[in-house]
XYZ file of C-alpha atoms in Angstrom:
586
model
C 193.085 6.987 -34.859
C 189.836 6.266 -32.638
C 190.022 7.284 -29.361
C 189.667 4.128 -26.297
C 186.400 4.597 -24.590
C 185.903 7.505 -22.137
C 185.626 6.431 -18.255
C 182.096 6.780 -16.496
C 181.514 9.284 -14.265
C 178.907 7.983 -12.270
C 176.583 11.298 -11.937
C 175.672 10.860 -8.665
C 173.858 14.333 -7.800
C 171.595 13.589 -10.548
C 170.305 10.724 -9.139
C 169.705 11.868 -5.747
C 168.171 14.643 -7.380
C 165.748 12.402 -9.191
C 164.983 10.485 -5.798
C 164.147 13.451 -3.819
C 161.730 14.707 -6.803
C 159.923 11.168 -6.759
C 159.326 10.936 -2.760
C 162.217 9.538 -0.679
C 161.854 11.786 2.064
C 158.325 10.115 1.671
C 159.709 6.657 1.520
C 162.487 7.771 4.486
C 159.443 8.701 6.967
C 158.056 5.134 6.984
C 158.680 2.723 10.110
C 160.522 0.343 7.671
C 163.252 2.596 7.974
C 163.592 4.577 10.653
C 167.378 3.773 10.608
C 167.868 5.544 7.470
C 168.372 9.383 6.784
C 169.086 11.465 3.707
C 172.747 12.024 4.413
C 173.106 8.007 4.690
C 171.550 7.315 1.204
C 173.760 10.022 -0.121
C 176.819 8.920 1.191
C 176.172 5.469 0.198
C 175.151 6.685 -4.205
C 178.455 8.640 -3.306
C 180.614 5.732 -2.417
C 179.007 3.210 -4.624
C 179.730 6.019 -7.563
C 183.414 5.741 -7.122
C 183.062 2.000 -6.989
C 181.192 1.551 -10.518
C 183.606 4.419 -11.520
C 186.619 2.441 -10.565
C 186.040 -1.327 -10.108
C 183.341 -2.329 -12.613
C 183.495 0.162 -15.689
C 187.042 -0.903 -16.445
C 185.957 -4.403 -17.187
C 182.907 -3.677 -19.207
C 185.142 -3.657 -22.773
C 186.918 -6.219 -21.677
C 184.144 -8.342 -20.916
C 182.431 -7.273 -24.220
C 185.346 -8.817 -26.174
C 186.343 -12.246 -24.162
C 182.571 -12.770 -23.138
C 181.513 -15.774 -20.684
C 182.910 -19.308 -21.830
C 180.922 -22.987 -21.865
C 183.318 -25.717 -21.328
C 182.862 -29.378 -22.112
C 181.863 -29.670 -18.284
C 179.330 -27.299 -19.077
C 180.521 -25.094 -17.138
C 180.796 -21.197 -17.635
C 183.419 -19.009 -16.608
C 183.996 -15.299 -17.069
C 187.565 -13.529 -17.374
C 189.103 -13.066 -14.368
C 189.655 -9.616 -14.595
C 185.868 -9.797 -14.241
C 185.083 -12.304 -11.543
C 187.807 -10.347 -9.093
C 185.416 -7.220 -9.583
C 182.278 -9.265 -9.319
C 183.984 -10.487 -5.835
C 184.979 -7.017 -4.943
C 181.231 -5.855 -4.949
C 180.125 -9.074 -3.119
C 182.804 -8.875 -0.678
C 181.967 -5.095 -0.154
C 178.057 -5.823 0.631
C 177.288 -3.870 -2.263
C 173.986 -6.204 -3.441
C 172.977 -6.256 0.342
C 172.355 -2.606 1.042
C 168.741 -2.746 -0.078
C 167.774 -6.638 1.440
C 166.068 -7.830 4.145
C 167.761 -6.639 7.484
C 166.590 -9.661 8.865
C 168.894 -11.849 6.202
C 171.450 -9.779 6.317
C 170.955 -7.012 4.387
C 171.068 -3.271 5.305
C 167.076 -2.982 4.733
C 167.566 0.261 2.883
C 164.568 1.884 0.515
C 164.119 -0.130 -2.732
C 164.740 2.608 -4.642
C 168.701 3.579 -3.386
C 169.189 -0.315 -4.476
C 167.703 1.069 -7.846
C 170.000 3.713 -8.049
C 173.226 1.340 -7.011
C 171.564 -0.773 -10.381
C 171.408 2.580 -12.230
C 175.189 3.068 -11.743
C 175.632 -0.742 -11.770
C 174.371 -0.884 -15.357
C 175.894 2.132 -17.092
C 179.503 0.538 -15.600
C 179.216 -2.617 -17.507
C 176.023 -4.131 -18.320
C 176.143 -7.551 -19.481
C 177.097 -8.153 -15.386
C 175.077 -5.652 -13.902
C 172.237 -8.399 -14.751
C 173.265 -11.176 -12.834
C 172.104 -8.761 -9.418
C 169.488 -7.892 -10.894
C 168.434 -11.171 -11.396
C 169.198 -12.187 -7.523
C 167.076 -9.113 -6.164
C 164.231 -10.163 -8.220
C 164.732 -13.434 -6.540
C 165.536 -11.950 -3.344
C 161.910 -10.130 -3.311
C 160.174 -12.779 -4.974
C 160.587 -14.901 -1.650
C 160.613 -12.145 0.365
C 156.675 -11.873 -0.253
C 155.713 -15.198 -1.476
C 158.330 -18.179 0.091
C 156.956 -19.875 3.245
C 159.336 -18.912 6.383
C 161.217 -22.487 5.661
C 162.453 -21.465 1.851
C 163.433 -17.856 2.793
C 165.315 -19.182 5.745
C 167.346 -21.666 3.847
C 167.856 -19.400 0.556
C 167.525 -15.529 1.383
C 171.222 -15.203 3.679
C 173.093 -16.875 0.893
C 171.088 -14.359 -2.014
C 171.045 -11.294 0.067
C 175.154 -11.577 0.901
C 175.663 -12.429 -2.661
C 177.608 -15.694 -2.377
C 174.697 -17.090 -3.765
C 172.831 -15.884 -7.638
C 169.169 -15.768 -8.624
C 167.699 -16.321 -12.084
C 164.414 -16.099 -13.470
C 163.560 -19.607 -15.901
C 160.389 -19.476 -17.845
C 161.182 -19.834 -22.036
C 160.807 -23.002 -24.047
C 161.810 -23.144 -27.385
C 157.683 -23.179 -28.453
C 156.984 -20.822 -25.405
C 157.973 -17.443 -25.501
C 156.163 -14.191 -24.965
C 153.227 -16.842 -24.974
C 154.222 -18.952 -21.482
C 150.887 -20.746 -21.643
C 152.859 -22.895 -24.307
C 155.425 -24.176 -21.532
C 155.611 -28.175 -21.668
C 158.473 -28.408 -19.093
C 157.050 -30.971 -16.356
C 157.996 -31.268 -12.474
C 156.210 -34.748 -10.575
C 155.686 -34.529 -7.224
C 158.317 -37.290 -5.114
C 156.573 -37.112 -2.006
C 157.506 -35.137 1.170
C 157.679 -32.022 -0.547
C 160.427 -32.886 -3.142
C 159.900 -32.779 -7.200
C 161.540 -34.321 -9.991
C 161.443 -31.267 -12.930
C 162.685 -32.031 -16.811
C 162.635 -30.271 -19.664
C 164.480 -27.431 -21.936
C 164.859 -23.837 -21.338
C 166.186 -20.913 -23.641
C 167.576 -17.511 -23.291
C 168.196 -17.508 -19.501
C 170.513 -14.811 -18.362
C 173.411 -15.696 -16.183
C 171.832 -19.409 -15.821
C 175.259 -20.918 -15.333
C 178.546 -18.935 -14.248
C 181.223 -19.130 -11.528
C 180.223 -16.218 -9.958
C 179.074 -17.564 -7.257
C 178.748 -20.391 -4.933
C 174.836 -21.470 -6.125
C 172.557 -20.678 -8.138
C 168.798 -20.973 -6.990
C 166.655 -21.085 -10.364
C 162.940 -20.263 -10.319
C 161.560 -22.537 -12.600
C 157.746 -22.119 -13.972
C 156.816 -25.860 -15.053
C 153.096 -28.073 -15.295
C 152.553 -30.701 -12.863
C 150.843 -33.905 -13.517
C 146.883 -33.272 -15.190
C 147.651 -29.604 -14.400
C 144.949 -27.356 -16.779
C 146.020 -25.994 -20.237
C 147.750 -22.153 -20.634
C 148.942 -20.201 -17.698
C 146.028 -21.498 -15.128
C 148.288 -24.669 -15.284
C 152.164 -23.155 -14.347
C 153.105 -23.535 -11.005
C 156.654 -22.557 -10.174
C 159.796 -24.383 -8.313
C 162.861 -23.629 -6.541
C 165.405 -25.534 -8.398
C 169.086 -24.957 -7.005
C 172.326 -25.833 -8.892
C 173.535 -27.157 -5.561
C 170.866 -29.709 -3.516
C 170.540 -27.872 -0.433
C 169.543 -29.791 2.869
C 167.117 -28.842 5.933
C 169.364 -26.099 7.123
C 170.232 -24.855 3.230
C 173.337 -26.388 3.385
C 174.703 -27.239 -0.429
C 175.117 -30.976 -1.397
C 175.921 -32.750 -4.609
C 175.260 -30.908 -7.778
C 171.491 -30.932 -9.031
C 170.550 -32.458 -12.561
C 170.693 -29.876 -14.713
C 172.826 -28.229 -17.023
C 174.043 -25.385 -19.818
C 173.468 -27.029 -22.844
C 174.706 -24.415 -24.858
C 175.255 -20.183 -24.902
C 173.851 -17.766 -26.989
C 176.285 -15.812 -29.650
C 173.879 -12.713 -29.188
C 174.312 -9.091 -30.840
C 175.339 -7.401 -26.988
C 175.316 -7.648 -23.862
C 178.021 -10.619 -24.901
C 179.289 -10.745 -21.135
C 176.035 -12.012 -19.749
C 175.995 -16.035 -20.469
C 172.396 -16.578 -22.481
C 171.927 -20.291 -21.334
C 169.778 -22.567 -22.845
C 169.069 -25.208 -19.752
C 168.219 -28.333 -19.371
C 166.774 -30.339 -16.722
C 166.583 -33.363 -16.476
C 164.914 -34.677 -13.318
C 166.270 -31.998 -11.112
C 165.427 -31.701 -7.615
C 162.944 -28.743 -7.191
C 160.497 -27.529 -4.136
C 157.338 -25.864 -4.906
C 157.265 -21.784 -4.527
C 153.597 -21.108 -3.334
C 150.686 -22.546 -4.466
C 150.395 -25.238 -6.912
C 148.985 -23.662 -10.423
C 149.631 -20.619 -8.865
C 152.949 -20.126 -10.639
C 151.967 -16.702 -12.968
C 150.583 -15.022 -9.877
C 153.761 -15.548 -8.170
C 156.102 -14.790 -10.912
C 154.295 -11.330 -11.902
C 156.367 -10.397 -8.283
C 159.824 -11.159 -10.123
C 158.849 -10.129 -13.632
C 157.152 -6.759 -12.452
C 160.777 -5.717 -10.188
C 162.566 -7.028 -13.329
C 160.904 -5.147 -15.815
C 161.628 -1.827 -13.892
C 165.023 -2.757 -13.349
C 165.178 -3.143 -17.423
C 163.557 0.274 -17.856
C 166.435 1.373 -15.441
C 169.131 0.142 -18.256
C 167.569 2.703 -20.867
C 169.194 6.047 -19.000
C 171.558 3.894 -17.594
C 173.276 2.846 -20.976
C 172.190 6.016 -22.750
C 174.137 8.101 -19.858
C 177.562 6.616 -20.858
C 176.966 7.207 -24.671
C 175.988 10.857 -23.662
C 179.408 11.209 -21.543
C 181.128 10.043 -24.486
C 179.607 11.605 -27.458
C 179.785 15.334 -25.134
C 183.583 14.725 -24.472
C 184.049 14.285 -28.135
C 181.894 16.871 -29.723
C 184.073 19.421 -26.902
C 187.033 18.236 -28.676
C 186.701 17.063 -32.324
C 187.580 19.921 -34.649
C 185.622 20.236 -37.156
C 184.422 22.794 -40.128
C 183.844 26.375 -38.903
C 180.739 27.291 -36.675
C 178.946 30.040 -36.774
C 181.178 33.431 -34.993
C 184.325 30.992 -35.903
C 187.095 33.523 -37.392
C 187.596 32.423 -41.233
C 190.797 30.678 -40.780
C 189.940 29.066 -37.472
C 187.892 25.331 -37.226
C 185.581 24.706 -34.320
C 184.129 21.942 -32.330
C 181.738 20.100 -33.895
C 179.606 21.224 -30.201
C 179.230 24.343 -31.974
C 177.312 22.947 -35.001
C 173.022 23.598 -34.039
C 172.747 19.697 -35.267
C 175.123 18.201 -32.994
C 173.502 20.101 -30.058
C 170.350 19.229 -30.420
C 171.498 15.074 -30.579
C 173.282 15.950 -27.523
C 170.644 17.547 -25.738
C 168.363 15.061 -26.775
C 170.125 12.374 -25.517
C 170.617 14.400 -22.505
C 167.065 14.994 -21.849
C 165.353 11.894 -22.755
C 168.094 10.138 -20.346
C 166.857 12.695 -17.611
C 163.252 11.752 -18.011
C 163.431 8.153 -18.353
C 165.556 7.904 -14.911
C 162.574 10.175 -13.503
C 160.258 8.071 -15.043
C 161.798 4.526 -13.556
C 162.095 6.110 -10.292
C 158.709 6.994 -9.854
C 156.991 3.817 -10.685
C 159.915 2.633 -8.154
C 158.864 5.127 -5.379
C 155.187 4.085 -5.570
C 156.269 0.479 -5.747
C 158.089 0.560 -2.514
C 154.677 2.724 -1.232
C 152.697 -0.010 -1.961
C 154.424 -2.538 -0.559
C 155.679 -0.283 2.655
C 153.029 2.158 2.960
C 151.366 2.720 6.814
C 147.912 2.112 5.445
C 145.661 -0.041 3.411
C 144.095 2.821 1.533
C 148.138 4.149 0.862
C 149.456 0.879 0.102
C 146.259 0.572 -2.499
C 146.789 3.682 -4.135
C 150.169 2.915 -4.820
C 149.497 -0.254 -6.026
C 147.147 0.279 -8.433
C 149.410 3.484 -9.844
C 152.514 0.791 -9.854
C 150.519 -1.018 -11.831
C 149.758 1.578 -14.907
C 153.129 2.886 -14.087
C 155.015 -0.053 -14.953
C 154.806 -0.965 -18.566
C 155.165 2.669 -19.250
C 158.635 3.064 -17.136
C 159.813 -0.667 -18.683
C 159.099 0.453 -22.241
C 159.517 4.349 -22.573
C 163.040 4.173 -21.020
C 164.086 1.895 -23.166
C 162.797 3.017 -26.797
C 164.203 6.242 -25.708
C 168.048 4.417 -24.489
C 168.212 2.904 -28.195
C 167.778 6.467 -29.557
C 170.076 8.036 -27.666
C 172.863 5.332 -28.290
C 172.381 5.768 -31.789
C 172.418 9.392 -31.472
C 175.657 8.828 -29.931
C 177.201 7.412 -32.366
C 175.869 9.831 -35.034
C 177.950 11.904 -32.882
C 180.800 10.883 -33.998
C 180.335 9.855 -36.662
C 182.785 7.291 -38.914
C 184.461 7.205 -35.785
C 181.677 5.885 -33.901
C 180.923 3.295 -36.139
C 184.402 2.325 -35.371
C 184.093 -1.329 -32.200
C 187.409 0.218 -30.650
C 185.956 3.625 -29.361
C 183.236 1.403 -27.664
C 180.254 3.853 -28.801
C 178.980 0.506 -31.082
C 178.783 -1.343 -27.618
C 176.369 1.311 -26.167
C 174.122 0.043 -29.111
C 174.612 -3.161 -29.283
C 173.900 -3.594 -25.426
C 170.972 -1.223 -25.350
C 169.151 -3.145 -28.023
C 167.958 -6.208 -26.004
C 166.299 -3.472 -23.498
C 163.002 -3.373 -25.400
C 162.819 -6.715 -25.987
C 163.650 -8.950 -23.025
C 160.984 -8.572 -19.696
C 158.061 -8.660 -22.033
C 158.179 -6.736 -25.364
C 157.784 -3.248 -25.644
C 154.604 -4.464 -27.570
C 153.689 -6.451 -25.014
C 154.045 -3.595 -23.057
C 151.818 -1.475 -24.841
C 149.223 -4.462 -24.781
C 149.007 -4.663 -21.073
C 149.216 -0.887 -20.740
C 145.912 -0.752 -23.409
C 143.943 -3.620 -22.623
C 144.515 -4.278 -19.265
C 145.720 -0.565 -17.527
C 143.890 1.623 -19.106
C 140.413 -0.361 -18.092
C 141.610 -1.902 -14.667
C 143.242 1.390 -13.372
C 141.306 4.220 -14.995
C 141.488 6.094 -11.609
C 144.629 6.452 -11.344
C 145.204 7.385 -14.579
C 142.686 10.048 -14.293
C 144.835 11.005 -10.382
C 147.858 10.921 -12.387
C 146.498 13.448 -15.535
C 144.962 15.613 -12.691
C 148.300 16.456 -11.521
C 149.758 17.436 -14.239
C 147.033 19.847 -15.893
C 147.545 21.114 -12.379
C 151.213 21.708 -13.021
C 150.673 22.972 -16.561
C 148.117 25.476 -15.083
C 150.386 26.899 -12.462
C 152.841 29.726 -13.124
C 156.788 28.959 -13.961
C 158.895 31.256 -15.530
C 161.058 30.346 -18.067
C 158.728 27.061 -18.898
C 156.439 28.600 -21.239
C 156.784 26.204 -23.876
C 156.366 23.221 -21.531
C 153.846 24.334 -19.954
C 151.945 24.498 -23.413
C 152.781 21.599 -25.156
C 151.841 19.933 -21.928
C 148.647 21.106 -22.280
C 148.313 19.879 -25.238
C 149.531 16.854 -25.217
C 147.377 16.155 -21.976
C 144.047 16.955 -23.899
C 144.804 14.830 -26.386
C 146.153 11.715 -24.143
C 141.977 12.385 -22.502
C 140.775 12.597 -25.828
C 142.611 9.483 -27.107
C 142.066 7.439 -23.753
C 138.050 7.884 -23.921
C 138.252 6.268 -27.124
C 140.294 3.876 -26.513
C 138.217 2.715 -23.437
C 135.140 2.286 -26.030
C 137.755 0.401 -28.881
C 138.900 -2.097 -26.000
C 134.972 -2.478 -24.926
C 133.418 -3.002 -28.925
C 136.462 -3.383 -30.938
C 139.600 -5.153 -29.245
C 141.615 -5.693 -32.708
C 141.654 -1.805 -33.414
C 142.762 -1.011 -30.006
C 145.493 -3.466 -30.298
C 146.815 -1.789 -33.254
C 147.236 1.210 -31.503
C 148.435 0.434 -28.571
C 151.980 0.990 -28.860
C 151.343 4.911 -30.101
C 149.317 5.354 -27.199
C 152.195 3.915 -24.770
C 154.769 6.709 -26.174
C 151.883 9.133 -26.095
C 151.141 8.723 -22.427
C 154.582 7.947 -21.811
C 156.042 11.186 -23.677
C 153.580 13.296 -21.857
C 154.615 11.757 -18.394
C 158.149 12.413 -18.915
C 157.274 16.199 -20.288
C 155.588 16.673 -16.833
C 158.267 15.243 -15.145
C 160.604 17.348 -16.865
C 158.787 20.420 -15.825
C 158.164 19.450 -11.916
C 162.208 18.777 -11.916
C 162.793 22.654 -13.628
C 160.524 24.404 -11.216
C 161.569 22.416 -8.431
C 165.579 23.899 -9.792
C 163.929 27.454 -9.732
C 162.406 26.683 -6.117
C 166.206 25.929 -5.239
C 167.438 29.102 -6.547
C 169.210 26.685 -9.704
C 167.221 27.550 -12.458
C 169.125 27.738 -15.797
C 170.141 24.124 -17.179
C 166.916 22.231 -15.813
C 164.431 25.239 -17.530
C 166.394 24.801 -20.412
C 166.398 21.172 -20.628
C 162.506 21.193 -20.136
C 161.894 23.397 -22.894
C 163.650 21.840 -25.047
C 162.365 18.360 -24.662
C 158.842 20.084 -24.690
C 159.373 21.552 -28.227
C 161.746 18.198 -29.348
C 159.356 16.028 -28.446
C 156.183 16.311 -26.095
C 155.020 18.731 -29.044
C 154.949 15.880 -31.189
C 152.435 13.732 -28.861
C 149.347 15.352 -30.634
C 150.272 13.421 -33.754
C 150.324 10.233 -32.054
C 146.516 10.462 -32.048
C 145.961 9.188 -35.622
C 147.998 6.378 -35.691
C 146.110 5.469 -31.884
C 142.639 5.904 -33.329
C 143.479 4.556 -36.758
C 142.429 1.019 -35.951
C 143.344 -2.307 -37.745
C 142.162 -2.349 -41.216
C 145.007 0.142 -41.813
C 147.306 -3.050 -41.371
C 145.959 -5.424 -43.898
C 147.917 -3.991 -46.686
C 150.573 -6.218 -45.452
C 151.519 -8.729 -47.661
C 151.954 -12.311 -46.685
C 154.276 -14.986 -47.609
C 154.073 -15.771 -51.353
C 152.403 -19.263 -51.404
């Protein structure tokens, strides 16, 4: 009989660990805030552990079964199992602890409200989104609302009462948003009238909350084709007045909700508007500009859910590879069976999952750390810096994270086995839910696009700062990390090598460079997370701690940063490789 699914233990140590190796004394130094120390942040991860641990992760199967539920009022509820837990981390401030002091919030670092999403996530998922969503909203007005809109919006986000979503898909207009035909005419006096359809929008109606303030990207009259055209709107379920007080209900609507493959608590709405009341965010055709501010906190908040989801399926799959008797391992007395942890294959899934979990939280932090730099930071030349390296950063911690969460979750339930195929040990879930990871935020493709045709040109600097520092810490003595140290090196000579000549493919041959752009995001990415790996072992046998982390580092160096120096081919392969593909008999 399948065992029920093993309760998260929210490993809290780890990811204080992970902040301290990226820079949060760093971040804790700046005026900002003064008000916070060390021992604060890790009291809070400590208390918000035992919260995920006790509150949320208990609904997460439940809420995988029932789902959310469209009515004939088109409405959409969620069990209530659910919504009292939901309330319980409202009531508790939980979603404030990283907003704007000024709104309410407790105006702590960015990246501890990461690490409340980290634990957030790996509880239950599918509702982990819908504050993810807010913050992105949150921070979106934060930098880019006019004093008015961030008066009248940000106290009801920040507390919670209110939710945030993010609205740009059209049925024609996907990954492609220059195709969007929704339209908003001005009124007069500020005001807008917006129509038209959206799909797949996350958490766009529930009963979560009190409103809902959408962020809608929509043309305005003779606006220019493509993306130069977008401008983007504040369109709230409830009409809010001068002071933000809600009215009557705005003119728009779930049409219907997506049956999806996971994350089946989160409601996928398609929307439709139809002459809503909206207010313009920013500048008129300015709408991409502005929503790169959501989509950019987003997208590392989705990288987040790789070691976030892959954590819980490595909990599980250890506890039952400790327990599962089965055949005789090596040393076993002839009469006597073993656990199945004593079989070489199941170790290395395990500690493969285990490390690729380690490095993709490392690697989501850091592009979080010199996020919050940039934005933060004391000086211009700082506050540069870090934005540029946020910038190459952030399609590698969105898409690395994730490629690597979907392994691990399928690792997990190779571990085992039959019995992980089976929905009632909840292993399947990890799966299911971790799939949409690479796909929602902009493509892991898309990813690798941005990262090759846009990075690597636009912040070559950085990229050379960031390569710098780790042929540094290949070159500098560690015992025990022989192995990593290597394959570091090797894997950084070829991620040069390959770079150069990508650099020349995007100048004189864009299709070619195209076609290997997502090899070269999991070769840069595999050989950031293999130096990342080795800064967090030698910073163990700094501490006295040595053992696990040197262990863990070698291993992922011979698992997998060994393997980056293959990548090269398929990076500087080019297109023509792809034209054997056949097309659609005619």
């Amino acid at each position: 009989m399948p065992t029920p699914p093993l309760a998260y233990q929210p490993p809290v140590s780890e990811i204080l660990e992970a902040l301290d190796l990226v820079g949060l004394a760093d971040t804790l130094e700046l005026p900002q805030f003064a008000h916070v120390d060390r021992e604060m942040v890790g009291e809070v991860l400590h208390e918000f552990g035992r919260f995920a641990a006790e509150v949320i992760a208990p609904t997460d199967r439940l809420f995988d079964l029932e789902g959310a539920t469209l009515t004939g009022s088109a409405a959409v509820s969620v069990p209530h199992a659910v919504a009292r837990a939901f309330g319980q981390f409202v009531d508790a401030g939980w979603g404030a602890v990283a907003g704007p002091a000024e709104y309410g919030g407790g105006g702590f670092p960015p990246a501890v409200g990461m690490a409340i999403h980290e634990m957030f996530t790996s509880a239950n998922m599918a509702l982990s989104l819908n504050p993810l969503l807010t913050q992105t909203v949150i921070e979106l007005l934060a930098t880019r609302g006019s004093e008015d809109q961030r008066a009248r919006l940000l106290p009801g986000l920040v507390s919670g009462r209110w939710a945030g979503t993010m609205i740009l898909t059209e049925p024609q207009a996907g990954s492609d948003v220059g195709g969007i035909r929704s339209i908003a005419t001005p009124l007069g006096e500020g005001h807008w009238s917006l129509s038209g359809t959206k799909i797949f929008i996350t958490w766009g109606e529930h009963d979560l909350g009190e409103n809902i303030v959408h962020v809608v990207l929509a043309r305005t009259p003779g606006a220019p084709a493509g993306t130069e055209g977008l401008s983007l709107f504040i369109v709230p379920k409830f009409r809010l007045d001068a002071r933000g007080d809600m009215g009557e209900r705005n003119s728009l609507r779930c049409a219907r909700l997506e049956s999806k493959l996971g994350i089946h608590g989160s409601p996928t709405c398609e929307m439709a508007f139809e002459g809503a009341e909206a207010e313009l965010l920013g500048e008129e055709h300015g709408g991409m500009r502005a929503m790169f501010t959501m989509m950019n906190s987003a997208r590392l908040g989705v990288g987040m859910q790789g070691p976030s989801v892959a954590e819980r399926a490595y909990q599980q799959a250890l506890d039952y590879a400790s327990t599962r008797e089965q055949g005789r391992s090596r040393g076993t007395p002839p009469t006597a069976v073993s656990p199945i942890l004593g079989h070489p294959d199941v170790r290395r899934m395990l500690l493969s999952m285990r490390t690729t979990t380690i490095a993709g939280r490392l690697m989501v932090y850091l592009a979080s750390h010199h996020r919050e730099m940039a934005r933060f930071g004391t000086s211009e030349a700082q506050r540069s810096a870090d934005l540029a390296m946020t910038d190459l950063l952030t399609p590698i911690a969105k898409a690395w994270p994730t490629d690597a969460g979907v392994a691990a979750a399928s690792l997990g339930i190779q571990v085992l086995g039959g019995t992980g195929y089976i929905e009632e040990t909840g292993m399947a879930q990890r799966l299911r839910d971790a799939r949409i990871s690479p796909i929602y935020e902009g493509t892991n493709g898309i990813q690798a696009i941005d990262l090759v045709m846009r990075k690597l040109p636009g912040c070559e600097p950085s990229l050379r700062r960031l390569l710098d520092d780790m042929e540094q810490a290949a070159a500098a003595p560690a015992e025990g990390l022989d192995e990593t140290r290597a394959c570091l090196d090797e894997a950084l000579s070829a991620v040069r090598r390959v770079s150069a000549g990508l650099l020349a493919m995007v100048r004189e041959r864009p299709v070619d460079a195209l076609a290997g752009a997502s090899a070269y995001l999991e070769m840069v990415g595999t050989t950031l997370a293999g130096w990342l790996m080795l800064r967090r072992a030698t910073r163990h046998g700094d501490q006295d701690r040595g053992g696990d982390a040197a262990t863990e580092s070698e291993f992922f160096a011979t698992e997998h940063l060994a393997r980056v120096v293959g990548l090269v081919r398929p990076v500087l392969a080019g297109a023509e490789r792809l034209g054997g593909l056949a097309g659609p008999a005619t």
